Coordinates of C-alpha atoms and ligand atoms in Angstrom, one line a residue:
M1 CA 38.6 -8.7 -7.5
K2 CA 36.8 -5.7 -9.0
K3 CA 38.4 -3.4 -6.4
T4 CA 41.9 -4.2 -7.7
A5 CA 41.0 -3.2 -11.3
I6 CA 39.4 0.0 -10.1
T7 CA 42.3 1.0 -7.8
F8 CA 44.7 0.3 -10.6
A9 CA 42.9 2.6 -13.0
A10 CA 42.3 5.2 -10.3
A11 CA 46.0 5.1 -9.4
L12 CA 47.1 5.5 -13.0
L13 CA 44.9 8.3 -14.3
P14 CA 45.9 11.0 -11.9
A15 CA 49.5 10.1 -12.2
L16 CA 49.4 10.8 -15.9
A17 CA 47.5 14.0 -15.3
A18 CA 49.8 15.4 -12.6
G19 CA 53.0 14.1 -14.1
A20 CA 53.9 12.6 -10.7
D21 CA 53.2 9.5 -8.8
I22 CA 50.8 11.0 -6.3
P23 CA 47.3 9.4 -6.4
R24 CA 44.3 11.7 -6.5
T25 CA 42.8 11.0 -3.1
W26 CA 39.1 11.4 -3.5
T27 CA 37.9 10.0 -6.8
R28 CA 34.5 8.6 -7.3
E29 CA 35.7 5.2 -8.2
A30 CA 38.2 4.9 -5.3
V31 CA 35.7 6.2 -2.8
A32 CA 33.0 3.8 -4.0
A33 CA 35.3 0.8 -3.3
F34 CA 37.4 1.7 -0.3
E35 CA 35.2 0.6 2.5
V36 CA 33.6 -2.6 3.7
P37 CA 29.8 -2.1 4.0
L38 CA 28.4 -1.8 7.4
A39 CA 26.6 -4.8 9.0
K40 CA 23.3 -3.0 7.9
P41 CA 24.5 -2.1 4.4
I42 CA 21.8 0.5 3.7
Y43 CA 23.3 2.5 6.5
S44 CA 26.8 2.4 5.1
P45 CA 28.3 5.9 4.8
V46 CA 27.7 7.8 1.6
H47 CA 30.6 10.2 1.2
I48 CA 30.8 13.6 -0.3
S49 CA 31.4 13.8 -4.0
E50 CA 34.8 14.3 -5.7
E51 CA 33.8 17.9 -6.6
A52 CA 32.7 18.8 -3.1
Y53 CA 35.8 17.3 -1.6
Y54 CA 38.2 19.3 -3.8
R55 CA 36.2 22.5 -3.1
I56 CA 37.3 22.2 0.6
P57 CA 40.2 24.6 1.1
V58 CA 43.6 23.0 1.6
R59 CA 45.0 23.3 5.1
S60 CA 48.1 25.4 5.3
I61 CA 50.8 23.9 7.4
H62 CA 52.9 26.3 9.4
K63 CA 56.2 25.7 11.1
T64 CA 55.6 24.4 14.6
Y65 CA 57.6 24.4 17.9
P66 CA 57.8 21.9 20.8
V67 CA 55.6 22.1 23.8
Y68 CA 57.4 21.7 27.2
H69 CA 56.2 20.6 30.6
P70 CA 56.3 23.9 32.5
K71 CA 59.2 22.7 34.7
H72 CA 61.3 22.1 31.6
E73 CA 60.3 25.1 29.5
P74 CA 63.4 27.1 28.6
A75 CA 63.5 30.6 30.2
G76 CA 61.8 33.2 28.1
Y77 CA 60.4 30.5 25.7
M78 CA 56.9 32.0 25.3
E79 CA 58.4 35.5 24.7
W80 CA 60.7 34.0 22.1
L81 CA 57.8 32.3 20.4
K82 CA 56.0 35.6 20.2
Q83 CA 58.9 37.0 18.2
Q84 CA 58.7 34.3 15.5
E85 CA 57.3 35.0 12.1
P86 CA 54.7 32.7 10.6
Q87 CA 56.4 30.4 8.2
P88 CA 54.9 28.0 5.7
A89 CA 56.3 24.5 6.3
F90 CA 55.0 22.3 3.6
E91 CA 56.4 23.1 0.1
P92 CA 55.8 20.2 -2.2
G93 CA 57.7 21.8 -5.0
R94 CA 60.9 21.3 -3.1
L95 CA 60.4 17.6 -2.4
K96 CA 62.6 15.5 -4.7
T97 CA 63.7 12.3 -3.1
E98 CA 61.7 9.7 -1.1
A99 CA 63.6 10.9 2.0
D100 CA 62.3 14.4 1.4
W101 CA 58.7 13.2 1.2
I102 CA 59.1 11.2 4.4
Q103 CA 60.5 14.1 6.2
A104 CA 57.7 16.3 5.0
G105 CA 55.2 13.6 6.1
E106 CA 56.6 13.6 9.6
M107 CA 55.7 17.3 9.7
V108 CA 52.2 16.6 8.5
F109 CA 51.9 13.8 11.1
N110 CA 52.8 16.3 13.9
S111 CA 50.8 19.2 12.5
P112 CA 47.7 20.2 14.4
V113 CA 44.3 20.3 12.9
S114 CA 42.7 22.0 15.9
F115 CA 43.8 25.2 17.6
G116 CA 41.2 25.4 20.4
P117 CA 41.3 23.2 23.4
V118 CA 40.2 19.6 22.7
F119 CA 41.8 17.2 25.1
F120 CA 43.8 20.2 26.4
G121 CA 44.6 23.7 25.4
G122 CA 47.5 26.2 26.0
A123 CA 46.5 26.8 29.6
E124 CA 46.5 23.1 30.5
V125 CA 49.9 22.3 29.1
R126 CA 51.4 25.1 31.1
N127 CA 49.7 24.0 34.3
P128 CA 51.7 21.4 36.3
A129 CA 48.6 20.2 38.1
F130 CA 47.1 19.1 34.8
Y131 CA 49.9 16.6 34.3
E132 CA 49.6 15.2 37.9
E133 CA 45.9 14.9 37.8
T134 CA 45.5 13.4 34.3
G135 CA 48.7 11.4 34.1
M136 CA 49.8 13.0 30.9
P137 CA 53.3 11.6 30.1
V138 CA 56.3 13.8 29.5
A139 CA 59.2 12.7 27.3
K140 CA 62.8 12.4 28.6
D141 CA 63.7 15.8 27.1
G142 CA 60.9 17.6 28.9
T143 CA 58.6 17.9 25.9
I144 CA 55.1 16.5 25.3
P145 CA 55.0 15.0 21.8
F146 CA 51.2 15.1 21.5
A147 CA 50.9 18.8 20.6
R148 CA 52.9 21.7 19.1
W149 CA 53.0 25.5 19.4
V150 CA 52.1 27.1 16.1
I151 CA 52.6 30.7 14.9
R152 CA 49.9 31.6 12.4
R153 CA 50.0 35.3 13.4
K154 CA 53.1 36.9 14.7
G155 CA 52.9 37.5 18.5
E156 CA 50.2 34.9 19.0
P157 CA 51.5 31.4 19.7
E158 CA 48.7 28.9 19.6
L159 CA 48.6 25.5 21.1
G160 CA 47.7 23.1 18.2
S161 CA 46.7 19.5 18.6
M162 CA 44.7 16.7 17.1
G163 CA 47.2 15.9 14.4
C164 CA 48.0 12.2 14.1
N165 CA 50.6 12.7 16.9
T166 CA 48.0 13.4 19.6
C167 CA 46.8 9.8 19.5
H168 CA 49.5 7.9 17.7
T169 CA 52.6 8.7 19.7
R170 CA 53.8 6.8 22.7
V171 CA 56.1 7.9 25.5
M172 CA 57.8 4.8 26.8
P173 CA 58.5 4.3 30.5
D174 CA 62.1 5.5 30.0
G175 CA 60.8 8.7 28.4
T176 CA 61.7 7.9 24.8
V177 CA 59.1 8.8 22.1
V178 CA 57.8 6.2 19.6
P179 CA 55.9 7.8 16.8
G180 CA 53.2 5.6 15.4
A181 CA 52.9 3.3 18.4
Q182 CA 49.6 3.0 20.3
G183 CA 49.3 6.5 21.9
N184 CA 49.4 6.9 25.6
N185 CA 48.1 10.5 26.1
P186 CA 45.1 10.1 28.3
G187 CA 42.9 12.2 26.0
D188 CA 39.4 11.4 27.3
R189 CA 40.5 11.7 30.9
Q190 CA 41.9 15.1 30.0
G191 CA 38.6 16.0 28.3
A192 CA 36.8 15.0 31.5
W193 CA 39.2 17.1 33.6
M194 CA 38.4 20.1 31.4
L195 CA 34.7 19.4 31.6
R196 CA 34.8 19.2 35.3
R197 CA 36.4 22.6 35.4
A198 CA 34.1 24.2 32.9
A199 CA 31.1 22.8 34.7
K200 CA 32.0 24.9 37.7
M201 CA 32.1 28.1 35.6
A202 CA 29.3 27.8 33.1
P203 CA 25.6 27.1 33.8
A204 CA 25.1 23.4 34.1
E205 CA 22.2 23.4 31.6
E206 CA 24.3 25.1 29.0
M207 CA 27.2 22.5 29.5
L208 CA 24.8 19.6 29.3
K209 CA 23.4 20.9 26.1
R210 CA 26.8 21.1 24.6
V211 CA 28.0 17.6 25.7
R212 CA 24.8 16.0 24.5
L213 CA 25.2 17.6 21.1
F214 CA 28.8 16.3 21.0
A215 CA 27.6 12.8 21.9
K216 CA 25.0 12.8 19.1
Q217 CA 27.8 12.3 16.6
F218 CA 28.2 8.7 17.9
E219 CA 24.6 7.7 17.3
V220 CA 24.1 5.0 14.7
P221 CA 21.3 5.5 12.2
G222 CA 19.0 2.5 11.8
L223 CA 20.0 0.8 15.0
G224 CA 16.9 0.1 17.0
D225 CA 18.4 0.0 20.5
D226 CA 21.4 2.3 20.1
P227 CA 23.6 2.3 23.3
N228 CA 25.1 5.6 22.0
R229 CA 21.7 7.2 22.4
R230 CA 22.0 6.6 26.1
A231 CA 24.2 9.7 26.4
Q232 CA 21.1 11.9 25.8
N233 CA 19.9 10.9 29.2
M234 CA 23.2 11.2 31.0
A235 CA 23.9 13.8 33.7
L236 CA 26.9 16.0 33.5
D237 CA 28.6 13.9 36.3
E238 CA 28.0 10.8 34.2
F239 CA 29.7 12.4 31.2
I240 CA 32.7 13.2 33.3
A241 CA 32.8 9.7 34.7
A242 CA 32.5 8.2 31.2
G243 CA 35.5 10.2 30.1
E244 CA 37.5 9.4 33.2
A245 CA 36.8 5.7 32.6
I246 CA 38.7 5.7 29.3
P247 CA 42.4 4.9 29.9
A248 CA 45.3 6.1 27.8
G249 CA 45.6 4.0 24.7
V250 CA 41.8 4.0 24.1
T251 CA 39.8 6.9 22.8
A252 CA 36.4 7.9 21.7
R253 CA 37.4 9.2 18.3
S254 CA 35.0 10.7 15.8
H255 CA 32.8 8.0 14.2
T256 CA 33.5 5.6 17.1
S257 CA 31.6 5.7 20.3
M258 CA 31.8 7.4 23.7
V259 CA 30.3 4.4 25.5
L260 CA 32.1 1.8 23.3
P261 CA 35.5 3.5 22.7
P262 CA 38.2 1.6 20.6
Q263 CA 41.7 0.8 21.4
I264 CA 44.2 3.1 19.5
P265 CA 46.0 0.7 17.2
D266 CA 49.8 0.7 16.7
I267 CA 50.3 2.0 13.2
I268 CA 53.9 0.9 12.9
G269 CA 53.8 -1.9 10.3
V270 CA 50.4 -0.8 8.9
R271 CA 51.7 -1.1 5.4
E272 CA 51.3 -4.8 5.6
R273 CA 47.7 -4.7 6.8
R274 CA 44.9 -5.3 4.3
F275 CA 42.2 -3.7 6.5
L276 CA 42.2 -0.6 8.7
D277 CA 40.3 -0.2 11.9
H278 CA 39.4 -2.9 14.3
T279 CA 36.3 -3.7 12.3
G280 CA 38.3 -3.7 9.0
L281 CA 36.1 -0.8 7.7
V282 CA 38.7 0.5 5.3
R283 CA 40.4 -1.6 2.7
H284 CA 44.1 -1.0 2.4
E285 CA 45.5 -2.0 -1.0
S286 CA 47.5 1.0 -2.0
I287 CA 49.0 4.1 -0.5
G288 CA 45.9 5.9 -1.9
D289 CA 43.8 4.0 0.6
L290 CA 45.8 5.2 3.5
M291 CA 45.6 8.7 2.1
R292 CA 41.8 8.4 1.9
Y293 CA 41.6 6.9 5.4
S294 CA 43.6 9.9 6.8
T295 CA 41.5 12.6 5.2
L296 CA 38.3 10.7 6.1
V297 CA 39.1 10.6 9.8
Q298 CA 40.5 14.1 10.1
D299 CA 38.8 16.3 7.5
L300 CA 35.4 14.7 6.7
I301 CA 33.9 14.3 10.1
G302 CA 30.2 14.6 10.0
L303 CA 30.0 15.0 6.3
A304 CA 28.9 11.5 5.3
R305 CA 25.3 10.5 5.0
Y306 CA 24.3 7.2 6.7
G307 CA 21.3 5.8 4.9
D308 CA 18.8 8.5 4.5
S309 CA 19.6 10.2 7.8
V310 CA 21.8 13.2 7.8
P311 CA 24.3 13.3 10.7
A312 CA 23.2 15.7 13.5
E313 CA 26.5 17.3 14.3
A314 CA 27.8 20.4 12.5
P315 CA 30.1 19.5 9.6
R316 CA 33.7 20.3 10.5
A317 CA 35.4 20.4 7.1
G318 CA 36.9 23.8 7.4
S319 CA 39.9 22.5 5.6
R320 CA 41.5 19.4 4.3
Y321 CA 44.9 17.9 3.6
S322 CA 46.1 18.3 0.0
D323 CA 46.9 15.2 -2.0
E324 CA 50.6 16.1 -1.6
Q325 CA 50.3 16.4 2.1
L326 CA 48.5 13.1 2.3
Y327 CA 51.1 11.4 0.1
A328 CA 53.9 12.7 2.3
L329 CA 52.0 11.6 5.4
A330 CA 51.4 8.1 4.2
S331 CA 55.0 7.8 3.0
Y332 CA 56.1 8.7 6.5
I333 CA 53.7 6.2 8.2
Y334 CA 55.0 3.5 5.9
S335 CA 58.6 4.4 6.9
L336 CA 57.9 4.0 10.7
R337 CA 59.9 1.3 12.5
P338 CA 59.4 -0.3 15.9
P339 CA 61.8 0.6 18.7
S340 CA 64.5 -2.0 19.2
N341 CA 63.3 -4.9 21.2
P342 CA 65.0 -5.5 24.5
N343 CA 63.5 -9.0 24.9
P344 CA 65.9 -11.8 23.9
F345 CA 64.8 -14.9 22.0
D346 CA 66.1 -17.2 24.7
A347 CA 65.3 -20.7 25.8
I348 CA 62.0 -19.7 27.5
A349 CA 60.9 -17.8 24.4
A350 CA 61.8 -20.7 22.2
R351 CA 59.6 -22.9 24.4
G352 CA 56.9 -20.2 24.0
K353 CA 57.2 -20.5 20.3
S354 CA 56.3 -24.1 20.4
V355 CA 53.3 -23.4 22.7
F356 CA 52.2 -20.8 20.1
E357 CA 52.4 -23.4 17.4
R358 CA 50.8 -26.2 19.4
E359 CA 47.9 -23.9 20.4
G360 CA 47.2 -23.0 16.8
C361 CA 47.7 -19.2 17.3
G362 CA 49.3 -19.2 13.9
K363 CA 46.1 -20.1 12.1
C364 CA 45.1 -16.4 12.6
H365 CA 48.3 -14.7 13.8
T366 CA 50.3 -16.2 10.9
A367 CA 54.1 -15.5 10.7
P368 CA 55.9 -13.4 9.5
L369 CA 53.2 -10.7 9.9
Y370 CA 51.6 -12.4 12.8
T371 CA 48.2 -11.8 11.2
N372 CA 46.5 -13.6 8.3
N373 CA 44.9 -10.3 7.4
K374 CA 41.5 -11.8 7.5
L375 CA 38.2 -10.5 8.9
I376 CA 36.5 -12.6 11.6
P377 CA 32.7 -12.3 11.8
A378 CA 31.5 -11.0 15.2
D379 CA 28.9 -13.0 17.1
G380 CA 25.4 -12.1 15.8
F381 CA 26.7 -11.3 12.3
E382 CA 26.3 -13.6 9.3
P383 CA 28.5 -12.5 6.4
P384 CA 26.4 -12.1 3.2
V385 CA 27.4 -14.5 0.5
A386 CA 28.8 -11.8 -1.7
H387 CA 31.3 -10.9 0.9
R388 CA 33.0 -14.2 0.6
T389 CA 34.3 -13.4 -2.8
R390 CA 35.0 -9.7 -2.2
F391 CA 36.8 -9.9 1.2
D392 CA 39.1 -12.3 2.9
I393 CA 36.9 -13.7 5.6
S394 CA 37.9 -16.3 8.1
S395 CA 35.7 -19.3 8.7
L396 CA 36.7 -19.2 12.4
R397 CA 35.2 -17.0 15.0
V398 CA 36.7 -15.6 18.2
G399 CA 33.5 -14.6 20.1
T400 CA 34.8 -11.3 21.5
D401 CA 32.3 -8.6 22.6
P402 CA 30.4 -7.9 19.3
R403 CA 29.1 -4.4 20.2
Y404 CA 31.8 -2.4 18.6
A405 CA 31.3 -4.4 15.4
L406 CA 27.6 -4.0 15.4
Q407 CA 26.6 -0.9 17.3
T408 CA 28.9 1.9 16.0
R409 CA 29.5 3.7 12.8
K410 CA 32.5 1.5 12.2
G411 CA 30.3 -1.5 12.5
T412 CA 31.1 -3.8 9.6
G413 CA 30.1 -6.9 11.6
Y414 CA 33.7 -8.1 11.6
Y415 CA 36.9 -7.8 13.7
K416 CA 40.1 -8.1 11.8
V417 CA 43.0 -10.3 13.2
P418 CA 45.5 -7.8 14.7
S419 CA 49.2 -8.3 14.1
L420 CA 51.0 -9.4 17.2
K421 CA 54.2 -7.6 16.2
G422 CA 55.0 -5.0 18.8
V423 CA 52.8 -6.4 21.6
W424 CA 55.8 -5.9 23.9
Y425 CA 55.5 -2.1 23.8
R426 CA 51.8 -1.6 23.5
G427 CA 48.7 -1.9 25.6
P428 CA 45.9 -2.0 26.7
L429 CA 44.9 -4.9 24.4
E430 CA 41.8 -6.0 22.6
H431 CA 39.5 -3.8 20.5
H432 CA 38.3 -1.8 23.6
G433 CA 41.7 -2.0 25.3
S434 CA 39.9 -4.1 28.0
A435 CA 43.1 -5.9 29.1
A436 CA 45.8 -3.7 30.5
T437 CA 48.6 -6.2 29.9
L438 CA 49.3 -9.5 28.1
E439 CA 49.1 -11.2 31.5
D440 CA 45.5 -10.0 31.8
W441 CA 44.6 -11.0 28.2
F442 CA 45.7 -14.6 29.1
D443 CA 44.1 -14.6 32.6
P444 CA 41.3 -17.2 32.5
R445 CA 39.4 -15.1 35.1
R446 CA 38.7 -12.4 32.5
V447 CA 35.8 -14.4 30.9
K448 CA 34.0 -15.0 34.2
D449 CA 31.1 -12.9 35.5
G450 CA 32.1 -10.4 38.1
Y451 CA 35.5 -9.7 36.5
V452 CA 36.5 -6.0 36.5
P453 CA 38.6 -5.3 33.4
T454 CA 42.1 -4.0 34.1
G455 CA 42.0 -1.8 31.0
Y456 CA 38.8 -0.1 29.7
A457 CA 35.9 -1.4 31.8
G458 CA 32.9 0.6 30.5
P459 CA 31.4 4.0 31.0
D460 CA 30.7 3.3 34.6
G461 CA 33.8 1.2 35.3
R462 CA 31.8 -1.7 36.7
A463 CA 32.4 -5.5 36.4
R464 CA 32.2 -6.8 32.9
S465 CA 33.6 -10.1 31.7
V466 CA 36.0 -9.8 28.8
R467 CA 34.6 -12.5 26.7
G468 CA 35.9 -14.5 23.8
H469 CA 39.3 -15.3 22.3
E470 CA 39.7 -18.1 24.8
F471 CA 42.9 -19.3 23.1
G472 CA 45.7 -19.9 25.6
L473 CA 43.5 -19.5 28.6
K474 CA 43.9 -23.1 29.7
L475 CA 47.7 -23.2 29.7
S476 CA 49.8 -24.3 32.6
A477 CA 51.5 -21.5 34.4
R478 CA 54.8 -22.5 32.9
D479 CA 53.5 -22.6 29.4
R480 CA 51.8 -19.3 29.8
L481 CA 55.0 -17.7 31.0
A482 CA 56.8 -19.1 28.0
L483 CA 54.1 -18.0 25.5
L484 CA 54.2 -14.4 26.8
A485 CA 58.0 -14.4 26.7
F486 CA 57.7 -15.4 23.0
L487 CA 55.1 -12.8 22.2
R488 CA 57.3 -10.2 23.7
T489 CA 60.0 -11.0 21.2
L490 CA 57.8 -10.2 18.2
Ligands
HEC501 C1 41.7 11.5 18.5 C2 42.7 10.4 18.3 C3 43.2 10.1 16.9 C4 43.8 10.9 16.0 C5 43.9 12.4 16.1 C6 44.1 10.1 14.9 N1 43.8 8.8 15.2 FE1 44.2 7.2 14.0 N2 43.1 6.0 15.2 C7 42.6 6.4 16.4 C8 41.7 5.3 16.9 C9 40.9 5.3 18.2 C10 41.7 4.3 15.9 C11 41.0 3.0 15.9 C12 39.6 3.2 15.2 C13 38.9 1.9 15.0 O1 39.4 0.8 15.1 O2 37.6 1.9 14.8 C14 42.6 4.8 14.8 C15 43.0 4.0 13.7 C16 43.9 4.4 12.8 C17 44.4 3.6 11.7 C18 44.1 2.2 11.5 C19 45.2 1.2 11.9 C20 44.8 -0.2 12.0 O3 45.7 -1.1 12.0 O4 43.6 -0.5 12.1 C21 45.3 4.4 11.0 C22 46.1 3.9 9.8 C23 45.3 5.7 11.6 N3 44.5 5.7 12.7 C24 46.1 6.7 11.1 C25 45.9 8.0 11.6 C26 46.5 9.2 10.9 C27 47.4 9.1 9.7 C28 46.1 10.3 11.6 C29 46.4 11.7 11.3 C30 46.0 12.1 10.0 C31 45.3 9.8 12.8 N4 45.2 8.4 12.7 C32 44.7 10.6 13.7 C33 42.8 7.6 17.0 C34 43.2 8.7 16.4
HEC502 C1 40.6 -17.8 15.2 C2 41.6 -16.7 15.0 C3 42.5 -16.5 16.2 C4 43.3 -17.4 16.9 C5 43.4 -18.9 16.7 C6 44.0 -16.6 17.9 N1 43.7 -15.3 17.8 FE1 44.6 -13.8 18.9 N2 43.2 -12.5 18.1 C7 42.3 -12.8 17.1 C8 41.5 -11.7 16.9 C9 40.3 -11.6 15.9 C10 41.8 -10.7 17.9 C11 41.2 -9.4 18.1 C12 39.9 -9.6 18.9 C13 39.2 -8.4 19.4 O1 39.9 -7.3 19.6 O2 38.0 -8.4 19.6 C14 43.0 -11.3 18.6 C15 43.7 -10.6 19.5 C16 44.9 -11.1 20.1 C17 45.7 -10.3 21.0 C18 45.6 -8.9 21.4 C19 46.3 -8.0 20.4 C20 46.1 -6.5 20.6 O3 47.0 -5.8 20.1 O4 45.2 -6.1 21.1 C21 46.8 -11.1 21.4 C22 47.9 -10.8 22.2 C23 46.5 -12.4 20.7 N3 45.4 -12.3 20.0 C24 47.3 -13.5 20.9 C25 46.9 -14.8 20.5 C26 47.6 -16.0 20.9 C27 48.9 -16.1 21.7 C28 46.9 -17.1 20.4 C29 47.1 -18.6 20.6 C30 47.1 -19.0 22.0 C31 45.8 -16.5 19.6 N4 45.9 -15.1 19.7 C32 44.9 -17.2 18.8 C33 42.3 -14.0 16.4 C34 42.8 -15.2 16.8

């Protein structure tokens, strides 16, 4: 209730000041209200102030160029890139219509925030073995849509990545590219590939020190038995194995966890979602909230204080998106549409629809959004009374693996009900991406001991039952087939 009033005021004031409709991203009021507290509220992140935020220099966005698989790179391409002058590519003064803003936002979406190797660098994308060994997908036109070449200084093309496109772009089996869909670049596998190489060249002790420092960012202040701390005792080989265990579509993003990595959500249709992240950490009531979310996950890594403990990793806020860039980006994300669905609503799907209704799926996955936009308490979490009036909380539970909701920096104690729109083109499913396909998600064996998940299994890839959400697990083969046919039409 209160949040609505604050957001309204926060949205109005800067609009008057700037003479435009662009919300000021990082205001004290908006930042105080935009997140759901963590399960242990005293350890909820305390963010940097409005003043400190606006002191961070704005990222300059340069014109970028496609990256090709080496087999498809036009002759002389790298030489040609070296001739190109650096060019500013984001000029808000020129943006007049909504279509202009959306187009500029597409550029922001694909603009890198890192120029050094992260999942890969310039050498890797020009090495055919890298594709074969990591399974990096290539689009029909021979490009890889997860990164771009950038000219910041003439004569020095740099491979830039870690823009939204690196994780939120999907190359479909036929090679078409779907921006915003659950990404399928195998980033953590690539990280493991690079680590394995580096380990052969640098002293092992030195490497170990570096990866342990990297892993520290996932530790959760105030958590007695923190599974993320386990990384501090891992050998280099175990780090490599933990990365290799993470399939495409799942990734150990900042503020998530290397041992409990989350599924990358499909962000097509995000406009209709009231909470962002699997745990519903960020409330989404206005475009300003999506702008705050975007700068939070890209620019403010390591800058929040959790309780009275200061995060160990080095702050990375070298630059931030401007309010205009964020507004363009969010407008673009709101404009994204799913690919056209090849699955017909035929007689089998129609039967599946009645199975869906009979099984009560719609209580949570309510049409037309196929989510009721509610938070579901994870096992082991009892919502405080005050939450009942502040957030939309379901009285039902699903009993899925509660660790991500309780033992990570995204841990609100809840999982939100995901929308089922677009399940036909995404996967792996569930908050860890434990189930590779819809068939696996509705396979009754998945809840049994000794089951080896077909999607993300765990850092050591061992057997682990994929518990909870037992809806639809007892269907006849015929009903299950029909249900899946229906789900694939959404
Ligand atoms: C390194 C990979 C990576 C990059 C880069 C990345 N994301 Fe994400 N994104 C994720 C993962 C993983 C999650 C799920 C986190 C969770 O649930 O805790 C996520 C969640 C989201 C969500 C929440 C969607 C939902 O329904 O819950 C939005 C919105 C989003 N990202 C937008 C962006 C935007 C915009 C950018 C660029 C400014 C971006 N992301 C960059 C990996 C990435
Ligand atoms: C009580 C609420 C509830 C009911 C009833 C329910 N679901 Fe879900 N569903 C959820 C939640 C919550 C998740 C996410 C769980 C997680 O990731 O831990 C989910 C996840 C899913 C997913 C995976 C989506 C993805 O993108 O990863 C599918 C598919 C799904 N449900 C289908 C169904 C079907 C079909 C039914 C009926 C047979 C059903 N659900 C009944 C709450 C519900």
